[in-house]
């Protein structure tokens, strides 16, 4: 019984050392700049869609269709909502990935859609 406990303790100790040493790597940088290694090792760059200030042309099917007449003054959408917008017979599928963006002119997205302001609300599907 005593040897079994010793063996189990030894196996647990070896497993713990192996698990923690797998995450270790040498720190050859100056004190306080260790994070620079991690930042410089990352190749990820933001995509064009992530950098777009008003959202981007949709790759997914729209959840609803909106036809704007000449009298339209505003368009209410939710964050990450994909909408098919038709203005003067021209349609565009657009994903409004713009949380925190101030209201903006729809002409920023659809040239010729003058006088329409887009208001983007928080998406209720993502409310906590």
PDB file of C-alpha atoms in Angstrom:
ATOM      1  CA  UNK A   1       0.000   0.000   0.000  1.00  0.00           C
ATOM      2  CA  UNK A   2       2.804   2.382   0.932  1.00  0.00           C
ATOM      3  CA  UNK A   3       4.680   1.694  -2.325  1.00  0.00           C
ATOM      4  CA  UNK A   4       1.501   2.255  -4.355  1.00  0.00           C
ATOM      5  CA  UNK A   5       1.030   5.699  -2.771  1.00  0.00           C
ATOM      6  CA  UNK A   6       4.669   6.543  -3.409  1.00  0.00           C
ATOM      7  CA  UNK A   7       4.353   5.469  -7.063  1.00  0.00           C
ATOM      8  CA  UNK A   8       1.167   7.514  -7.527  1.00  0.00           C
ATOM      9  CA  UNK A   9       2.772  10.572  -5.916  1.00  0.00           C
ATOM     10  CA  UNK A  10       5.818  10.196  -8.166  1.00  0.00           C
ATOM     11  CA  UNK A  11       3.639   9.910 -11.301  1.00  0.00           C
ATOM     12  CA  UNK A  12       1.608  12.972 -10.280  1.00  0.00           C
ATOM     13  CA  UNK A  13       4.792  14.985  -9.651  1.00  0.00           C
ATOM     14  CA  UNK A  14       6.269  14.000 -13.047  1.00  0.00           C
ATOM     15  CA  UNK A  15       2.982  14.882 -14.774  1.00  0.00           C
ATOM     16  CA  UNK A  16       2.845  18.281 -13.106  1.00  0.00           C
ATOM     17  CA  UNK A  17       6.429  19.125 -14.061  1.00  0.00           C
ATOM     18  CA  UNK A  18       5.847  18.008 -17.651  1.00  0.00           C
ATOM     19  CA  UNK A  19       2.646  20.054 -17.962  1.00  0.00           C
ATOM     20  CA  UNK A  20       4.162  23.280 -16.634  1.00  0.00           C
ATOM     21  CA  UNK A  21       7.426  22.988 -18.545  1.00  0.00           C
ATOM     22  CA  UNK A  22       5.511  22.658 -21.824  1.00  0.00           C
ATOM     23  CA  UNK A  23       4.506  26.318 -21.459  1.00  0.00           C
ATOM     24  CA  UNK A  24       7.933  27.575 -20.439  1.00  0.00           C
ATOM     25  CA  UNK A  25      10.349  29.197 -22.847  1.00  0.00           C
ATOM     26  CA  UNK A  26      13.523  31.150 -22.274  1.00  0.00           C
ATOM     27  CA  UNK A  27      13.293  34.882 -21.735  1.00  0.00           C
ATOM     28  CA  UNK A  28      16.305  36.453 -23.419  1.00  0.00           C
ATOM     29  CA  UNK A  29      14.863  39.970 -23.472  1.00  0.00           C
ATOM     30  CA  UNK A  30      15.496  42.787 -21.080  1.00  0.00           C
ATOM     31  CA  UNK A  31      13.391  42.922 -17.971  1.00  0.00           C
ATOM     32  CA  UNK A  32       9.882  44.165 -18.657  1.00  0.00           C
ATOM     33  CA  UNK A  33       9.922  43.662 -22.447  1.00  0.00           C
ATOM     34  CA  UNK A  34       9.155  39.946 -22.589  1.00  0.00           C
ATOM     35  CA  UNK A  35       5.814  40.664 -24.285  1.00  0.00           C
ATOM     36  CA  UNK A  36       7.702  42.021 -27.319  1.00  0.00           C
ATOM     37  CA  UNK A  37       8.636  38.467 -28.268  1.00  0.00           C
ATOM     38  CA  UNK A  38       4.993  37.453 -28.335  1.00  0.00           C
ATOM     39  CA  UNK A  39       3.904  40.504 -30.299  1.00  0.00           C
ATOM     40  CA  UNK A  40       6.637  40.093 -32.900  1.00  0.00           C
ATOM     41  CA  UNK A  41       5.839  36.372 -33.284  1.00  0.00           C
ATOM     42  CA  UNK A  42       2.217  37.135 -34.267  1.00  0.00           C
ATOM     43  CA  UNK A  43       1.488  37.247 -38.010  1.00  0.00           C
ATOM     44  CA  UNK A  44      -2.198  38.138 -37.650  1.00  0.00           C
ATOM     45  CA  UNK A  45      -3.209  41.412 -39.269  1.00  0.00           C
ATOM     46  CA  UNK A  46      -6.700  42.905 -39.226  1.00  0.00           C
ATOM     47  CA  UNK A  47      -8.760  42.056 -42.280  1.00  0.00           C
ATOM     48  CA  UNK A  48     -10.229  44.715 -44.562  1.00  0.00           C
ATOM     49  CA  UNK A  49     -13.683  43.908 -43.123  1.00  0.00           C
ATOM     50  CA  UNK A  50     -12.425  44.461 -39.566  1.00  0.00           C
ATOM     51  CA  UNK A  51     -11.005  47.843 -40.563  1.00  0.00           C
ATOM     52  CA  UNK A  52     -14.121  49.017 -42.451  1.00  0.00           C
ATOM     53  CA  UNK A  53     -15.737  51.864 -40.465  1.00  0.00           C
ATOM     54  CA  UNK A  54     -19.332  51.330 -41.678  1.00  0.00           C
ATOM     55  CA  UNK A  55     -19.434  47.556 -42.155  1.00  0.00           C
ATOM     56  CA  UNK A  56     -18.852  45.615 -45.343  1.00  0.00           C
ATOM     57  CA  UNK A  57     -20.456  44.013 -48.373  1.00  0.00           C
ATOM     58  CA  UNK A  58     -22.241  40.928 -47.096  1.00  0.00           C
ATOM     59  CA  UNK A  59     -21.123  37.383 -47.738  1.00  0.00           C
ATOM     60  CA  UNK A  60     -24.147  35.942 -45.912  1.00  0.00           C
ATOM     61  CA  UNK A  61     -27.798  36.005 -46.925  1.00  0.00           C
ATOM     62  CA  UNK A  62     -29.641  39.108 -45.711  1.00  0.00           C
ATOM     63  CA  UNK A  63     -32.019  38.764 -42.768  1.00  0.00           C
ATOM     64  CA  UNK A  64     -34.368  41.376 -44.225  1.00  0.00           C
ATOM     65  CA  UNK A  65     -34.884  43.584 -47.262  1.00  0.00           C
ATOM     66  CA  UNK A  66     -35.416  47.339 -47.153  1.00  0.00           C
ATOM     67  CA  UNK A  67     -36.530  49.481 -50.089  1.00  0.00           C
ATOM     68  CA  UNK A  68     -35.945  53.171 -49.508  1.00  0.00           C
ATOM     69  CA  UNK A  69     -38.070  55.767 -51.265  1.00  0.00           C
ATOM     70  CA  UNK A  70     -37.031  59.323 -51.985  1.00  0.00           C
ATOM     71  CA  UNK A  71     -38.730  60.499 -48.778  1.00  0.00           C
ATOM     72  CA  UNK A  72     -36.708  58.221 -46.475  1.00  0.00           C
ATOM     73  CA  UNK A  73     -34.656  60.127 -43.915  1.00  0.00           C
ATOM     74  CA  UNK A  74     -33.266  57.362 -41.710  1.00  0.00           C
ATOM     75  CA  UNK A  75     -32.478  53.641 -41.586  1.00  0.00           C
ATOM     76  CA  UNK A  76     -32.443  51.711 -38.298  1.00  0.00           C
ATOM     77  CA  UNK A  77     -30.342  48.534 -38.170  1.00  0.00           C
ATOM     78  CA  UNK A  78     -28.711  46.363 -35.519  1.00  0.00           C
ATOM     79  CA  UNK A  79     -25.037  45.649 -35.078  1.00  0.00           C
ATOM     80  CA  UNK A  80     -23.943  42.692 -37.257  1.00  0.00           C
ATOM     81  CA  UNK A  81     -27.270  42.679 -39.082  1.00  0.00           C
ATOM     82  CA  UNK A  82     -27.119  41.825 -42.775  1.00  0.00           C
ATOM     83  CA  UNK A  83     -29.655  43.750 -44.846  1.00  0.00           C
ATOM     84  CA  UNK A  84     -30.498  43.994 -48.544  1.00  0.00           C
ATOM     85  CA  UNK A  85     -30.946  47.702 -49.227  1.00  0.00           C
ATOM     86  CA  UNK A  86     -32.613  48.872 -52.441  1.00  0.00           C
ATOM     87  CA  UNK A  87     -32.325  52.526 -53.437  1.00  0.00           C
ATOM     88  CA  UNK A  88     -33.387  53.781 -56.879  1.00  0.00           C
ATOM     89  CA  UNK A  89     -33.569  50.208 -58.212  1.00  0.00           C
ATOM     90  CA  UNK A  90     -30.014  49.356 -57.072  1.00  0.00           C
ATOM     91  CA  UNK A  91     -29.602  46.660 -54.401  1.00  0.00           C
ATOM     92  CA  UNK A  92     -26.734  45.966 -52.055  1.00  0.00           C
ATOM     93  CA  UNK A  93     -26.368  43.336 -49.319  1.00  0.00           C
ATOM     94  CA  UNK A  94     -24.538  44.958 -46.388  1.00  0.00           C
ATOM     95  CA  UNK A  95     -23.416  43.772 -42.930  1.00  0.00           C
ATOM     96  CA  UNK A  96     -23.425  46.580 -40.369  1.00  0.00           C
ATOM     97  CA  UNK A  97     -20.412  45.615 -38.250  1.00  0.00           C
ATOM     98  CA  UNK A  98     -20.211  49.047 -36.636  1.00  0.00           C
ATOM     99  CA  UNK A  99     -20.774  48.949 -32.869  1.00  0.00           C
ATOM    100  CA  UNK A 100     -19.989  52.300 -31.312  1.00  0.00           C
ATOM    101  CA  UNK A 101     -20.139  54.159 -34.616  1.00  0.00           C
ATOM    102  CA  UNK A 102     -21.945  57.456 -34.631  1.00  0.00           C
ATOM    103  CA  UNK A 103     -24.890  57.772 -37.041  1.00  0.00           C
ATOM    104  CA  UNK A 104     -23.596  58.063 -40.600  1.00  0.00           C
ATOM    105  CA  UNK A 105     -24.882  58.911 -44.066  1.00  0.00           C
ATOM    106  CA  UNK A 106     -26.038  55.917 -46.111  1.00  0.00           C
ATOM    107  CA  UNK A 107     -24.211  57.528 -49.035  1.00  0.00           C
ATOM    108  CA  UNK A 108     -20.982  56.312 -47.328  1.00  0.00           C
ATOM    109  CA  UNK A 109     -22.140  52.803 -48.255  1.00  0.00           C
ATOM    110  CA  UNK A 110     -24.346  53.357 -51.306  1.00  0.00           C
ATOM    111  CA  UNK A 111     -23.332  56.248 -53.531  1.00  0.00           C
ATOM    112  CA  UNK A 112     -26.397  58.255 -54.489  1.00  0.00           C
ATOM    113  CA  UNK A 113     -28.376  57.418 -51.323  1.00  0.00           C
ATOM    114  CA  UNK A 114     -28.456  61.039 -50.212  1.00  0.00           C
ATOM    115  CA  UNK A 115     -30.311  62.367 -47.205  1.00  0.00           C
ATOM    116  CA  UNK A 116     -30.598  59.019 -45.369  1.00  0.00           C
ATOM    117  CA  UNK A 117     -28.933  58.635 -41.957  1.00  0.00           C
ATOM    118  CA  UNK A 118     -28.078  55.146 -40.645  1.00  0.00           C
ATOM    119  CA  UNK A 119     -28.533  54.441 -36.935  1.00  0.00           C
ATOM    120  CA  UNK A 120     -26.887  51.256 -35.651  1.00  0.00           C
ATOM    121  CA  UNK A 121     -28.218  49.818 -32.384  1.00  0.00           C
ATOM    122  CA  UNK A 122     -26.779  47.107 -30.185  1.00  0.00           C
ATOM    123  CA  UNK A 123     -27.884  43.698 -31.383  1.00  0.00           C
ATOM    124  CA  UNK A 124     -30.414  42.270 -28.902  1.00  0.00           C
ATOM    125  CA  UNK A 125     -29.184  38.759 -29.733  1.00  0.00           C
ATOM    126  CA  UNK A 126     -25.882  39.597 -28.033  1.00  0.00           C
ATOM    127  CA  UNK A 127     -27.296  41.376 -24.968  1.00  0.00           C
ATOM    128  CA  UNK A 128     -26.056  39.933 -21.687  1.00  0.00           C
TER     129      UNK A 128
END
